Structure formats: structure tokens, C-alpha cells
Amino acid sequence: MPAISESTMSALVFAPTDYLDLKQTDHAAIFHGVTQAWEILPKLAAYLEAQLVPADFGRLIGDPVIGKHVYIGRDTVVEPGAYIKGPAWIGPNCQIRHGAYIRENVIVGAGSVIGNSCEIKNSFLFNGCQVPHFNYVGDSILGAKAHLAAGVIVSNLKLDGSEIILRVGNEVLNTGLRKFGALIGDGVEIGCNAVINPGSILGRRSLIYPGVAWRGILPANSIAKSTDCVRERRV
């Protein structure tokens, strides 16, 4: 095998701070010592078990279902028909709307919205995320103010169930994970009914057009009109 150059080695490292503002979460500690950002996903269960103290400082409307291992921050509104199974930590000033389903091992940052018919499991959302309409987010990290438009699906499992790998040029990077949806950087916008396939990496402030089935690595400040049409985003 030919030697891997220093530039290629750099490309094979997806450090948390290259995609995420760690000041935009109360849980930056989970990223300490992490080389690849997705390495926190298998740690979420143990982290919440150690750190989470169940409490409800929010405002429950009607009769939503709240599990035993759930923390709800101040001024967060949980609407009727929502189901927070937990373990889950929901930050302050969030909206958990009717029909939302928050499953095991989820962290939702301050000021985020989880909307109607949205399902989230084993995921980490930074402050200000918008997951508002008919979305599925599995085994993923969403940076601050990331926005998923209606119908966006972040798929976390390959059809054959094999390990998720990333391709960087001619190199293959093993993630060590069988379930891994996406690393979505700060300020990413994803259009209606787009599908983000397992193991996708979206750089800060990138944008994906509606209806695109995206797979792979999208650089920061890029616009993807399709998998074959990517251009610079001027922001």
C-alpha cells in the first residue's frame, strides 16, 4: 500500500471543532479526547446515565408522555401527543410539538424545535436546531442552527447492515459504527424531502437542495443541487 500523505491524513480526520461550535452546547465535555466527531455517538448512553438528573422545568400542555429518565429545561414547551421516551436531555426554550417522538439517548440543545411526526434517536443536537416537520434523525450530530426542512430523512443504517465507511479520495475510512447517520455542521440547510444517506458529512453553512439523495462529504460553504452538481455557496 502506498504511503498516505500528510494532506490525506488531515482529510481523514473529522474533528468536532471543524464542524461544531462547542460553545453552543451544555455538553461539550462529551467531545473531550474525541478525534472523529462521530465517536461520541456510542458514548451517549453512558454519558446520560452518568450526568442526567431527571427534572421538569418546562411547560407541559395536555398530557404528553414523558419517560422516567428525562430532563426538560426551563420554558421548554411540550405539546400534547409528544412522547419523550428517554434517556433524554432537553434544553431550555425548546418546542417539542404534537406528535414528536424522542427515543433513547438524545440531547437537544437550547432553543431547538422538534416538530410534528419527527423521530429522533441516539443523536446530539446543538443549540437552535430546527427539526420541525416529518423528519427522521438517527445516530447523528446536528450543529448549531442546523435546519431540516419538511420531510428530510437522515438515514442511519445501510441496506445490508454493514459497517459505515467513508471514502476520501482513494482512501477508505472505517467508522467502526454499524449505525451512523450524519455529521451535520453548524448552520447547514437541507431542503424539503432530501435524503441524507448513512455516513454523510456536511460542512458548516452548506446547503442541500430539496429532493436530493445525498451521500458522502460536502465541503463547508457549498451548495449541492445534486450529487453531481456542487458549487460554492456565497455567504
JSON list of C-alpha atoms in Angstrom, two decimals:
[
{"chain": "A", "resi": 1, "resn": "MET", "atom": "CA", "xyz": [0.00, 0.00, 0.00]},
{"chain": "A", "resi": 2, "resn": "PRO", "atom": "CA", "xyz": [1.39, 3.46, -0.87]},
{"chain": "A", "resi": 3, "resn": "ALA", "atom": "CA", "xyz": [2.15, 5.84, 1.99]},
{"chain": "A", "resi": 4, "resn": "ILE", "atom": "CA", "xyz": [-0.66, 8.23, 2.93]},
{"chain": "A", "resi": 5, "resn": "SER", "atom": "CA", "xyz": [0.41, 11.83, 2.58]},
{"chain": "A", "resi": 6, "resn": "GLU", "atom": "CA", "xyz": [0.07, 14.39, 5.37]},
{"chain": "A", "resi": 7, "resn": "SER", "atom": "CA", "xyz": [-2.69, 16.20, 3.45]},
{"chain": "A", "resi": 8, "resn": "THR", "atom": "CA", "xyz": [-4.63, 12.95, 3.03]},
{"chain": "A", "resi": 9, "resn": "MET", "atom": "CA", "xyz": [-4.20, 12.15, 6.71]},
{"chain": "A", "resi": 10, "resn": "SER", "atom": "CA", "xyz": [-5.68, 15.57, 7.53]},
{"chain": "A", "resi": 11, "resn": "ALA", "atom": "CA", "xyz": [-8.62, 14.87, 5.22]},
{"chain": "A", "resi": 12, "resn": "LEU", "atom": "CA", "xyz": [-9.27, 11.63, 7.09]},
{"chain": "A", "resi": 13, "resn": "VAL", "atom": "CA", "xyz": [-9.77, 13.47, 10.39]},
{"chain": "A", "resi": 14, "resn": "PHE", "atom": "CA", "xyz": [-13.22, 14.93, 11.02]},
{"chain": "A", "resi": 15, "resn": "ALA", "atom": "CA", "xyz": [-12.51, 16.80, 14.23]},
{"chain": "A", "resi": 16, "resn": "PRO", "atom": "CA", "xyz": [-15.50, 18.11, 16.21]},
{"chain": "A", "resi": 17, "resn": "THR", "atom": "CA", "xyz": [-14.27, 21.72, 16.17]},
{"chain": "A", "resi": 18, "resn": "ASP", "atom": "CA", "xyz": [-14.01, 21.71, 12.36]},
{"chain": "A", "resi": 19, "resn": "TYR", "atom": "CA", "xyz": [-17.79, 21.28, 12.16]},
{"chain": "A", "resi": 20, "resn": "LEU", "atom": "CA", "xyz": [-19.25, 22.29, 15.51]},
{"chain": "A", "resi": 21, "resn": "ASP", "atom": "CA", "xyz": [-19.10, 25.28, 17.84]},
{"chain": "A", "resi": 22, "resn": "LEU", "atom": "CA", "xyz": [-18.64, 23.59, 21.19]},
{"chain": "A", "resi": 23, "resn": "LYS", "atom": "CA", "xyz": [-19.77, 26.78, 22.94]},
{"chain": "A", "resi": 24, "resn": "GLN", "atom": "CA", "xyz": [-23.24, 26.10, 21.54]},
{"chain": "A", "resi": 25, "resn": "THR", "atom": "CA", "xyz": [-23.98, 23.19, 23.88]},
{"chain": "A", "resi": 26, "resn": "ASP", "atom": "CA", "xyz": [-24.03, 22.49, 27.60]},
{"chain": "A", "resi": 27, "resn": "HIS", "atom": "CA", "xyz": [-22.47, 19.09, 26.91]},
{"chain": "A", "resi": 28, "resn": "ALA", "atom": "CA", "xyz": [-19.13, 19.89, 25.28]},
{"chain": "A", "resi": 29, "resn": "ALA", "atom": "CA", "xyz": [-17.42, 17.57, 27.80]},
{"chain": "A", "resi": 30, "resn": "ILE", "atom": "CA", "xyz": [-18.51, 14.52, 25.83]},
{"chain": "A", "resi": 31, "resn": "PHE", "atom": "CA", "xyz": [-16.24, 15.64, 22.99]},
{"chain": "A", "resi": 32, "resn": "HIS", "atom": "CA", "xyz": [-13.08, 15.80, 25.14]},
{"chain": "A", "resi": 33, "resn": "GLY", "atom": "CA", "xyz": [-10.44, 13.50, 23.73]},
{"chain": "A", "resi": 34, "resn": "VAL", "atom": "CA", "xyz": [-12.50, 12.69, 20.64]},
{"chain": "A", "resi": 35, "resn": "THR", "atom": "CA", "xyz": [-10.67, 12.54, 17.30]},
{"chain": "A", "resi": 36, "resn": "GLN", "atom": "CA", "xyz": [-13.55, 11.82, 14.94]},
{"chain": "A", "resi": 37, "resn": "ALA", "atom": "CA", "xyz": [-16.75, 13.69, 15.84]},
{"chain": "A", "resi": 38, "resn": "TRP", "atom": "CA", "xyz": [-19.00, 10.64, 15.45]},
{"chain": "A", "resi": 39, "resn": "GLU", "atom": "CA", "xyz": [-17.10, 8.80, 18.21]},
{"chain": "A", "resi": 40, "resn": "ILE", "atom": "CA", "xyz": [-19.48, 10.40, 20.73]},
{"chain": "A", "resi": 41, "resn": "LEU", "atom": "CA", "xyz": [-22.49, 8.51, 19.39]},
{"chain": "A", "resi": 42, "resn": "PRO", "atom": "CA", "xyz": [-21.74, 5.20, 21.17]},
{"chain": "A", "resi": 43, "resn": "LYS", "atom": "CA", "xyz": [-20.98, 7.22, 24.32]},
{"chain": "A", "resi": 44, "resn": "LEU", "atom": "CA", "xyz": [-24.33, 8.96, 24.60]},
{"chain": "A", "resi": 45, "resn": "ALA", "atom": "CA", "xyz": [-25.99, 6.24, 26.68]},
{"chain": "A", "resi": 46, "resn": "ALA", "atom": "CA", "xyz": [-23.23, 6.14, 29.30]},
{"chain": "A", "resi": 47, "resn": "TYR", "atom": "CA", "xyz": [-22.92, 9.93, 29.35]},
{"chain": "A", "resi": 48, "resn": "LEU", "atom": "CA", "xyz": [-26.63, 10.43, 30.01]},
{"chain": "A", "resi": 49, "resn": "GLU", "atom": "CA", "xyz": [-26.68, 7.66, 32.60]},
{"chain": "A", "resi": 50, "resn": "ALA", "atom": "CA", "xyz": [-23.88, 9.42, 34.50]},
{"chain": "A", "resi": 51, "resn": "GLN", "atom": "CA", "xyz": [-24.93, 13.04, 34.05]},
{"chain": "A", "resi": 52, "resn": "LEU", "atom": "CA", "xyz": [-28.70, 13.19, 33.69]},
{"chain": "A", "resi": 53, "resn": "VAL", "atom": "CA", "xyz": [-30.80, 14.06, 36.73]},
{"chain": "A", "resi": 54, "resn": "PRO", "atom": "CA", "xyz": [-34.48, 13.79, 35.78]},
{"chain": "A", "resi": 55, "resn": "ALA", "atom": "CA", "xyz": [-36.38, 17.05, 36.21]},
{"chain": "A", "resi": 56, "resn": "ASP", "atom": "CA", "xyz": [-39.12, 19.08, 34.56]},
{"chain": "A", "resi": 57, "resn": "PHE", "atom": "CA", "xyz": [-38.73, 22.84, 34.42]},
{"chain": "A", "resi": 58, "resn": "GLY", "atom": "CA", "xyz": [-40.82, 23.19, 31.27]},
{"chain": "A", "resi": 59, "resn": "ARG", "atom": "CA", "xyz": [-44.48, 23.69, 30.46]},
{"chain": "A", "resi": 60, "resn": "LEU", "atom": "CA", "xyz": [-46.44, 20.57, 29.57]},
{"chain": "A", "resi": 61, "resn": "ILE", "atom": "CA", "xyz": [-49.62, 21.14, 27.58]},
{"chain": "A", "resi": 62, "resn": "GLY", "atom": "CA", "xyz": [-52.28, 18.49, 27.88]},
{"chain": "A", "resi": 63, "resn": "ASP", "atom": "CA", "xyz": [-50.90, 15.06, 28.61]},
{"chain": "A", "resi": 64, "resn": "PRO", "atom": "CA", "xyz": [-47.67, 14.28, 26.71]},
{"chain": "A", "resi": 65, "resn": "VAL", "atom": "CA", "xyz": [-45.86, 11.07, 27.63]},
{"chain": "A", "resi": 66, "resn": "ILE", "atom": "CA", "xyz": [-42.60, 11.67, 29.49]},
{"chain": "A", "resi": 67, "resn": "GLY", "atom": "CA", "xyz": [-40.29, 8.81, 30.48]},
{"chain": "A", "resi": 68, "resn": "LYS", "atom": "CA", "xyz": [-38.57, 8.44, 33.83]},
{"chain": "A", "resi": 69, "resn": "HIS", "atom": "CA", "xyz": [-35.10, 9.43, 32.63]},
{"chain": "A", "resi": 70, "resn": "VAL", "atom": "CA", "xyz": [-35.82, 12.81, 31.06]},
{"chain": "A", "resi": 71, "resn": "TYR", "atom": "CA", "xyz": [-34.64, 16.32, 31.84]},
{"chain": "A", "resi": 72, "resn": "ILE", "atom": "CA", "xyz": [-36.71, 19.21, 30.46]},
{"chain": "A", "resi": 73, "resn": "GLY", "atom": "CA", "xyz": [-35.20, 22.68, 30.62]},
{"chain": "A", "resi": 74, "resn": "ARG", "atom": "CA", "xyz": [-36.80, 25.92, 31.72]},
{"chain": "A", "resi": 75, "resn": "ASP", "atom": "CA", "xyz": [-39.51, 27.41, 29.48]},
{"chain": "A", "resi": 76, "resn": "THR", "atom": "CA", "xyz": [-39.49, 24.45, 27.11]},
{"chain": "A", "resi": 77, "resn": "VAL", "atom": "CA", "xyz": [-42.99, 23.72, 25.84]},
{"chain": "A", "resi": 78, "resn": "VAL", "atom": "CA", "xyz": [-44.06, 20.09, 25.33]},
{"chain": "A", "resi": 79, "resn": "GLU", "atom": "CA", "xyz": [-47.32, 19.80, 23.42]},
{"chain": "A", "resi": 80, "resn": "PRO", "atom": "CA", "xyz": [-49.97, 17.08, 23.75]},
{"chain": "A", "resi": 81, "resn": "GLY", "atom": "CA", "xyz": [-49.23, 13.92, 21.79]},
{"chain": "A", "resi": 82, "resn": "ALA", "atom": "CA", "xyz": [-45.46, 14.22, 22.19]},
{"chain": "A", "resi": 83, "resn": "TYR", "atom": "CA", "xyz": [-43.60, 11.18, 23.53]},
{"chain": "A", "resi": 84, "resn": "ILE", "atom": "CA", "xyz": [-40.19, 11.63, 25.15]},
{"chain": "A", "resi": 85, "resn": "LYS", "atom": "CA", "xyz": [-39.08, 8.09, 25.91]},
{"chain": "A", "resi": 86, "resn": "GLY", "atom": "CA", "xyz": [-35.59, 8.88, 27.17]},
{"chain": "A", "resi": 87, "resn": "PRO", "atom": "CA", "xyz": [-32.99, 8.87, 28.41]},
{"chain": "A", "resi": 88, "resn": "ALA", "atom": "CA", "xyz": [-33.10, 12.39, 27.01]},
{"chain": "A", "resi": 89, "resn": "TRP", "atom": "CA", "xyz": [-31.86, 15.85, 27.96]},
{"chain": "A", "resi": 90, "resn": "ILE", "atom": "CA", "xyz": [-33.96, 18.68, 26.51]},
{"chain": "A", "resi": 91, "resn": "GLY", "atom": "CA", "xyz": [-32.52, 22.17, 26.92]},
{"chain": "A", "resi": 92, "resn": "PRO", "atom": "CA", "xyz": [-34.35, 25.41, 27.79]},
{"chain": "A", "resi": 93, "resn": "ASN", "atom": "CA", "xyz": [-36.66, 27.35, 25.47]},
{"chain": "A", "resi": 94, "resn": "CYS", "atom": "CA", "xyz": [-37.32, 24.40, 23.17]},
{"chain": "A", "resi": 95, "resn": "GLN", "atom": "CA", "xyz": [-40.53, 23.43, 21.42]},
{"chain": "A", "resi": 96, "resn": "ILE", "atom": "CA", "xyz": [-41.45, 19.76, 21.45]},
{"chain": "A", "resi": 97, "resn": "ARG", "atom": "CA", "xyz": [-44.52, 19.77, 19.27]},
{"chain": "A", "resi": 98, "resn": "HIS", "atom": "CA", "xyz": [-47.51, 17.46, 18.89]},
{"chain": "A", "resi": 99, "resn": "GLY", "atom": "CA", "xyz": [-46.54, 14.06, 17.53]},
{"chain": "A", "resi": 100, "resn": "ALA", "atom": "CA", "xyz": [-42.82, 14.34, 18.24]},
{"chain": "A", "resi": 101, "resn": "TYR", "atom": "CA", "xyz": [-41.13, 11.07, 19.23]},
{"chain": "A", "resi": 102, "resn": "ILE", "atom": "CA", "xyz": [-37.82, 11.42, 21.08]},
{"chain": "A", "resi": 103, "resn": "ARG", "atom": "CA", "xyz": [-36.34, 8.00, 21.71]},
{"chain": "A", "resi": 104, "resn": "GLU", "atom": "CA", "xyz": [-33.32, 6.74, 23.63]},
{"chain": "A", "resi": 105, "resn": "ASN", "atom": "CA", "xyz": [-30.12, 8.71, 24.24]},
{"chain": "A", "resi": 106, "resn": "VAL", "atom": "CA", "xyz": [-30.94, 12.11, 22.79]},
{"chain": "A", "resi": 107, "resn": "ILE", "atom": "CA", "xyz": [-29.57, 15.54, 23.68]},
{"chain": "A", "resi": 108, "resn": "VAL", "atom": "CA", "xyz": [-31.49, 18.56, 22.36]},
{"chain": "A", "resi": 109, "resn": "GLY", "atom": "CA", "xyz": [-29.83, 21.96, 22.70]},
{"chain": "A", "resi": 110, "resn": "ALA", "atom": "CA", "xyz": [-31.42, 25.19, 23.88]},
{"chain": "A", "resi": 111, "resn": "GLY", "atom": "CA", "xyz": [-33.92, 26.90, 21.60]},
{"chain": "A", "resi": 112, "resn": "SER", "atom": "CA", "xyz": [-34.43, 23.88, 19.35]},
{"chain": "A", "resi": 113, "resn": "VAL", "atom": "CA", "xyz": [-37.64, 22.71, 17.70]},
{"chain": "A", "resi": 114, "resn": "ILE", "atom": "CA", "xyz": [-38.72, 19.08, 17.37]},
{"chain": "A", "resi": 115, "resn": "GLY", "atom": "CA", "xyz": [-41.94, 19.06, 15.40]},
{"chain": "A", "resi": 116, "resn": "ASN", "atom": "CA", "xyz": [-44.90, 17.03, 14.27]},
{"chain": "A", "resi": 117, "resn": "SER", "atom": "CA", "xyz": [-44.21, 13.44, 13.20]},
{"chain": "A", "resi": 118, "resn": "CYS", "atom": "CA", "xyz": [-40.47, 13.76, 13.86]},
{"chain": "A", "resi": 119, "resn": "GLU", "atom": "CA", "xyz": [-38.49, 10.86, 15.30]},
{"chain": "A", "resi": 120, "resn": "ILE", "atom": "CA", "xyz": [-35.04, 11.22, 16.84]},
{"chain": "A", "resi": 121, "resn": "LYS", "atom": "CA", "xyz": [-32.86, 8.52, 18.37]},
{"chain": "A", "resi": 122, "resn": "ASN", "atom": "CA", "xyz": [-29.32, 8.35, 19.71]},
{"chain": "A", "resi": 123, "resn": "SER", "atom": "CA", "xyz": [-28.48, 11.83, 18.46]},
{"chain": "A", "resi": 124, "resn": "PHE", "atom": "CA", "xyz": [-26.87, 15.06, 19.65]},
{"chain": "A", "resi": 125, "resn": "LEU", "atom": "CA", "xyz": [-28.44, 18.38, 18.65]},
{"chain": "A", "resi": 126, "resn": "PHE", "atom": "CA", "xyz": [-26.64, 21.64, 19.37]},
{"chain": "A", "resi": 127, "resn": "ASN", "atom": "CA", "xyz": [-28.46, 24.86, 20.26]},
{"chain": "A", "resi": 128, "resn": "GLY", "atom": "CA", "xyz": [-31.02, 26.28, 17.87]},
{"chain": "A", "resi": 129, "resn": "CYS", "atom": "CA", "xyz": [-31.61, 23.22, 15.71]},
{"chain": "A", "resi": 130, "resn": "GLN", "atom": "CA", "xyz": [-34.80, 23.05, 13.65]},
{"chain": "A", "resi": 131, "resn": "VAL", "atom": "CA", "xyz": [-36.27, 19.58, 13.06]},
{"chain": "A", "resi": 132, "resn": "PRO", "atom": "CA", "xyz": [-39.85, 20.73, 12.57]},
{"chain": "A", "resi": 133, "resn": "HIS", "atom": "CA", "xyz": [-41.89, 18.58, 10.16]},
{"chain": "A", "resi": 134, "resn": "PHE", "atom": "CA", "xyz": [-41.94, 14.87, 9.26]},
{"chain": "A", "resi": 135, "resn": "ASN", "atom": "CA", "xyz": [-38.23, 14.23, 9.89]},
{"chain": "A", "resi": 136, "resn": "TYR", "atom": "CA", "xyz": [-36.27, 11.17, 10.95]},
{"chain": "A", "resi": 137, "resn": "VAL", "atom": "CA", "xyz": [-32.85, 11.67, 12.56]},
{"chain": "A", "resi": 138, "resn": "GLY", "atom": "CA", "xyz": [-30.96, 8.56, 13.59]},
{"chain": "A", "resi": 139, "resn": "ASP", "atom": "CA", "xyz": [-27.50, 8.31, 15.17]},
{"chain": "A", "resi": 140, "resn": "SER", "atom": "CA", "xyz": [-26.47, 11.79, 14.08]},
{"chain": "A", "resi": 141, "resn": "ILE", "atom": "CA", "xyz": [-24.92, 15.06, 15.22]},
{"chain": "A", "resi": 142, "resn": "LEU", "atom": "CA", "xyz": [-26.55, 18.36, 14.24]},
{"chain": "A", "resi": 143, "resn": "GLY", "atom": "CA", "xyz": [-24.56, 21.55, 14.70]},
{"chain": "A", "resi": 144, "resn": "ALA", "atom": "CA", "xyz": [-25.90, 24.85, 15.98]},
{"chain": "A", "resi": 145, "resn": "LYS", "atom": "CA", "xyz": [-28.81, 26.28, 13.98]},
{"chain": "A", "resi": 146, "resn": "ALA", "atom": "CA", "xyz": [-28.88, 23.37, 11.56]},
{"chain": "A", "resi": 147, "resn": "HIS", "atom": "CA", "xyz": [-32.24, 23.28, 9.77]},
{"chain": "A", "resi": 148, "resn": "LEU", "atom": "CA", "xyz": [-34.00, 20.29, 8.25]},
{"chain": "A", "resi": 149, "resn": "ALA", "atom": "CA", "xyz": [-36.92, 21.29, 6.04]},
{"chain": "A", "resi": 150, "resn": "ALA", "atom": "CA", "xyz": [-40.11, 19.22, 5.87]},
{"chain": "A", "resi": 151, "resn": "GLY", "atom": "CA", "xyz": [-39.65, 15.56, 5.08]},
{"chain": "A", "resi": 152, "resn": "VAL", "atom": "CA", "xyz": [-35.87, 15.39, 5.43]},
{"chain": "A", "resi": 153, "resn": "ILE", "atom": "CA", "xyz": [-34.68, 11.91, 6.38]},
{"chain": "A", "resi": 154, "resn": "VAL", "atom": "CA", "xyz": [-31.27, 11.28, 7.94]},
{"chain": "A", "resi": 155, "resn": "SER", "atom": "CA", "xyz": [-30.82, 7.56, 7.40]},
{"chain": "A", "resi": 156, "resn": "ASN", "atom": "CA", "xyz": [-28.55, 5.69, 9.79]},
{"chain": "A", "resi": 157, "resn": "LEU", "atom": "CA", "xyz": [-28.34, 2.10, 8.51]},
{"chain": "A", "resi": 158, "resn": "LYS", "atom": "CA", "xyz": [-27.13, 0.62, 5.23]},
{"chain": "A", "resi": 159, "resn": "LEU", "atom": "CA", "xyz": [-29.47, -1.80, 3.49]},
{"chain": "A", "resi": 160, "resn": "ASP", "atom": "CA", "xyz": [-27.05, -4.67, 4.08]},
{"chain": "A", "resi": 161, "resn": "GLY", "atom": "CA", "xyz": [-26.46, -3.66, 7.71]},
{"chain": "A", "resi": 162, "resn": "SER", "atom": "CA", "xyz": [-22.68, -3.50, 7.28]},
{"chain": "A", "resi": 163, "resn": "GLU", "atom": "CA", "xyz": [-20.26, -1.04, 8.89]},
{"chain": "A", "resi": 164, "resn": "ILE", "atom": "CA", "xyz": [-20.47, 2.57, 7.75]},
{"chain": "A", "resi": 165, "resn": "ILE", "atom": "CA", "xyz": [-17.37, 3.65, 5.83]},
{"chain": "A", "resi": 166, "resn": "LEU", "atom": "CA", "xyz": [-16.29, 6.99, 4.41]},
{"chain": "A", "resi": 167, "resn": "ARG", "atom": "CA", "xyz": [-14.44, 7.41, 1.13]},
{"chain": "A", "resi": 168, "resn": "VAL", "atom": "CA", "xyz": [-11.94, 10.27, 0.94]},
{"chain": "A", "resi": 169, "resn": "GLY", "atom": "CA", "xyz": [-10.35, 10.30, -2.49]},
{"chain": "A", "resi": 170, "resn": "ASN", "atom": "CA", "xyz": [-8.87, 6.85, -2.93]},
{"chain": "A", "resi": 171, "resn": "GLU", "atom": "CA", "xyz": [-8.82, 6.16, 0.79]},
{"chain": "A", "resi": 172, "resn": "VAL", "atom": "CA", "xyz": [-11.42, 4.34, 2.88]},
{"chain": "A", "resi": 173, "resn": "LEU", "atom": "CA", "xyz": [-12.07, 5.33, 6.49]},
{"chain": "A", "resi": 174, "resn": "ASN", "atom": "CA", "xyz": [-13.80, 2.82, 8.75]},
{"chain": "A", "resi": 175, "resn": "THR", "atom": "CA", "xyz": [-16.09, 4.50, 11.29]},
{"chain": "A", "resi": 176, "resn": "GLY", "atom": "CA", "xyz": [-16.43, 1.40, 13.45]},
{"chain": "A", "resi": 177, "resn": "LEU", "atom": "CA", "xyz": [-20.18, 2.01, 13.52]},
{"chain": "A", "resi": 178, "resn": "ARG", "atom": "CA", "xyz": [-22.98, -0.03, 12.04]},
{"chain": "A", "resi": 179, "resn": "LYS", "atom": "CA", "xyz": [-25.42, 2.82, 12.67]},
{"chain": "A", "resi": 180, "resn": "PHE", "atom": "CA", "xyz": [-24.31, 6.33, 11.80]},
{"chain": "A", "resi": 181, "resn": "GLY", "atom": "CA", "xyz": [-26.48, 8.87, 10.04]},
{"chain": "A", "resi": 182, "resn": "ALA", "atom": "CA", "xyz": [-24.65, 12.14, 9.51]},
{"chain": "A", "resi": 183, "resn": "LEU", "atom": "CA", "xyz": [-22.32, 14.75, 10.94]},
{"chain": "A", "resi": 184, "resn": "ILE", "atom": "CA", "xyz": [-24.13, 17.98, 10.08]},
{"chain": "A", "resi": 185, "resn": "GLY", "atom": "CA", "xyz": [-22.15, 21.15, 10.71]},
{"chain": "A", "resi": 186, "resn": "ASP", "atom": "CA", "xyz": [-23.27, 24.47, 12.15]},
{"chain": "A", "resi": 187, "resn": "GLY", "atom": "CA", "xyz": [-25.76, 26.41, 10.05]},
{"chain": "A", "resi": 188, "resn": "VAL", "atom": "CA", "xyz": [-26.44, 23.68, 7.48]},
{"chain": "A", "resi": 189, "resn": "GLU", "atom": "CA", "xyz": [-29.69, 23.97, 5.49]},
{"chain": "A", "resi": 190, "resn": "ILE", "atom": "CA", "xyz": [-31.30, 20.86, 3.99]},
{"chain": "A", "resi": 191, "resn": "GLY", "atom": "CA", "xyz": [-34.27, 21.26, 1.63]},
{"chain": "A", "resi": 192, "resn": "CYS", "atom": "CA", "xyz": [-37.62, 19.50, 1.71]},
{"chain": "A", "resi": 193, "resn": "ASN", "atom": "CA", "xyz": [-37.73, 15.73, 1.16]},
{"chain": "A", "resi": 194, "resn": "ALA", "atom": "CA", "xyz": [-33.96, 15.35, 0.84]},
{"chain": "A", "resi": 195, "resn": "VAL", "atom": "CA", "xyz": [-32.48, 12.04, 2.00]},
{"chain": "A", "resi": 196, "resn": "ILE", "atom": "CA", "xyz": [-29.13, 12.07, 3.76]},
{"chain": "A", "resi": 197, "resn": "ASN", "atom": "CA", "xyz": [-27.62, 8.61, 3.42]},
{"chain": "A", "resi": 198, "resn": "PRO", "atom": "CA", "xyz": [-25.61, 6.87, 6.15]},
{"chain": "A", "resi": 199, "resn": "GLY", "atom": "CA", "xyz": [-22.15, 8.23, 6.90]},
{"chain": "A", "resi": 200, "resn": "SER", "atom": "CA", "xyz": [-22.61, 11.63, 5.28]},
{"chain": "A", "resi": 201, "resn": "ILE", "atom": "CA", "xyz": [-20.55, 14.63, 6.39]},
{"chain": "A", "resi": 202, "resn": "LEU", "atom": "CA", "xyz": [-21.92, 18.15, 5.76]},
{"chain": "A", "resi": 203, "resn": "GLY", "atom": "CA", "xyz": [-19.59, 21.08, 6.34]},
{"chain": "A", "resi": 204, "resn": "ARG", "atom": "CA", "xyz": [-20.58, 24.31, 8.04]},
{"chain": "A", "resi": 205, "resn": "ARG", "atom": "CA", "xyz": [-23.11, 26.50, 6.23]},
{"chain": "A", "resi": 206, "resn": "SER", "atom": "CA", "xyz": [-23.55, 24.03, 3.40]},
{"chain": "A", "resi": 207, "resn": "LEU", "atom": "CA", "xyz": [-26.91, 23.72, 1.65]},
{"chain": "A", "resi": 208, "resn": "ILE", "atom": "CA", "xyz": [-28.63, 20.77, 0.01]},
{"chain": "A", "resi": 209, "resn": "TYR", "atom": "CA", "xyz": [-31.45, 21.36, -2.48]},
{"chain": "A", "resi": 210, "resn": "PRO", "atom": "CA", "xyz": [-34.91, 19.82, -1.98]},
{"chain": "A", "resi": 211, "resn": "GLY", "atom": "CA", "xyz": [-35.32, 16.23, -3.08]},
{"chain": "A", "resi": 212, "resn": "VAL", "atom": "CA", "xyz": [-31.61, 15.40, -3.29]},
{"chain": "A", "resi": 213, "resn": "ALA", "atom": "CA", "xyz": [-30.45, 11.97, -2.15]},
{"chain": "A", "resi": 214, "resn": "TRP", "atom": "CA", "xyz": [-27.03, 12.90, -0.75]},
{"chain": "A", "resi": 215, "resn": "ARG", "atom": "CA", "xyz": [-24.19, 10.55, 0.10]},
{"chain": "A", "resi": 216, "resn": "GLY", "atom": "CA", "xyz": [-20.66, 11.46, 1.09]},
{"chain": "A", "resi": 217, "resn": "ILE", "atom": "CA", "xyz": [-18.74, 14.56, 2.12]},
{"chain": "A", "resi": 218, "resn": "LEU", "atom": "CA", "xyz": [-19.98, 18.08, 1.31]},
{"chain": "A", "resi": 219, "resn": "PRO", "atom": "CA", "xyz": [-17.41, 20.83, 1.99]},
{"chain": "A", "resi": 220, "resn": "ALA", "atom": "CA", "xyz": [-18.26, 23.88, 4.07]},
{"chain": "A", "resi": 221, "resn": "ASN", "atom": "CA", "xyz": [-19.98, 26.76, 2.27]},
{"chain": "A", "resi": 222, "resn": "SER", "atom": "CA", "xyz": [-21.15, 24.54, -0.59]},
{"chain": "A", "resi": 223, "resn": "ILE", "atom": "CA", "xyz": [-24.47, 24.14, -2.39]},
{"chain": "A", "resi": 224, "resn": "ALA", "atom": "CA", "xyz": [-25.45, 20.68, -3.59]},
{"chain": "A", "resi": 225, "resn": "LYS", "atom": "CA", "xyz": [-28.09, 20.79, -6.34]},
{"chain": "A", "resi": 226, "resn": "SER", "atom": "CA", "xyz": [-27.47, 17.07, -6.85]},
{"chain": "A", "resi": 227, "resn": "THR", "atom": "CA", "xyz": [-24.69, 14.62, -6.07]},
{"chain": "A", "resi": 228, "resn": "ASP", "atom": "CA", "xyz": [-23.04, 15.63, -9.36]},
{"chain": "A", "resi": 229, "resn": "CYS", "atom": "CA", "xyz": [-23.63, 19.39, -9.13]},
{"chain": "A", "resi": 230, "resn": "VAL", "atom": "CA", "xyz": [-21.90, 21.08, -6.21]},
{"chain": "A", "resi": 231, "resn": "ARG", "atom": "CA", "xyz": [-20.81, 24.72, -6.21]},
{"chain": "A", "resi": 232, "resn": "GLU", "atom": "CA", "xyz": [-19.61, 27.32, -3.75]},
{"chain": "A", "resi": 233, "resn": "ARG", "atom": "CA", "xyz": [-22.17, 28.98, -1.51]},
{"chain": "A", "resi": 234, "resn": "ARG", "atom": "CA", "xyz": [-21.54, 32.68, -1.11]},
{"chain": "A", "resi": 235, "resn": "VAL", "atom": "CA", "xyz": [-22.48, 33.64, 2.44]}
]
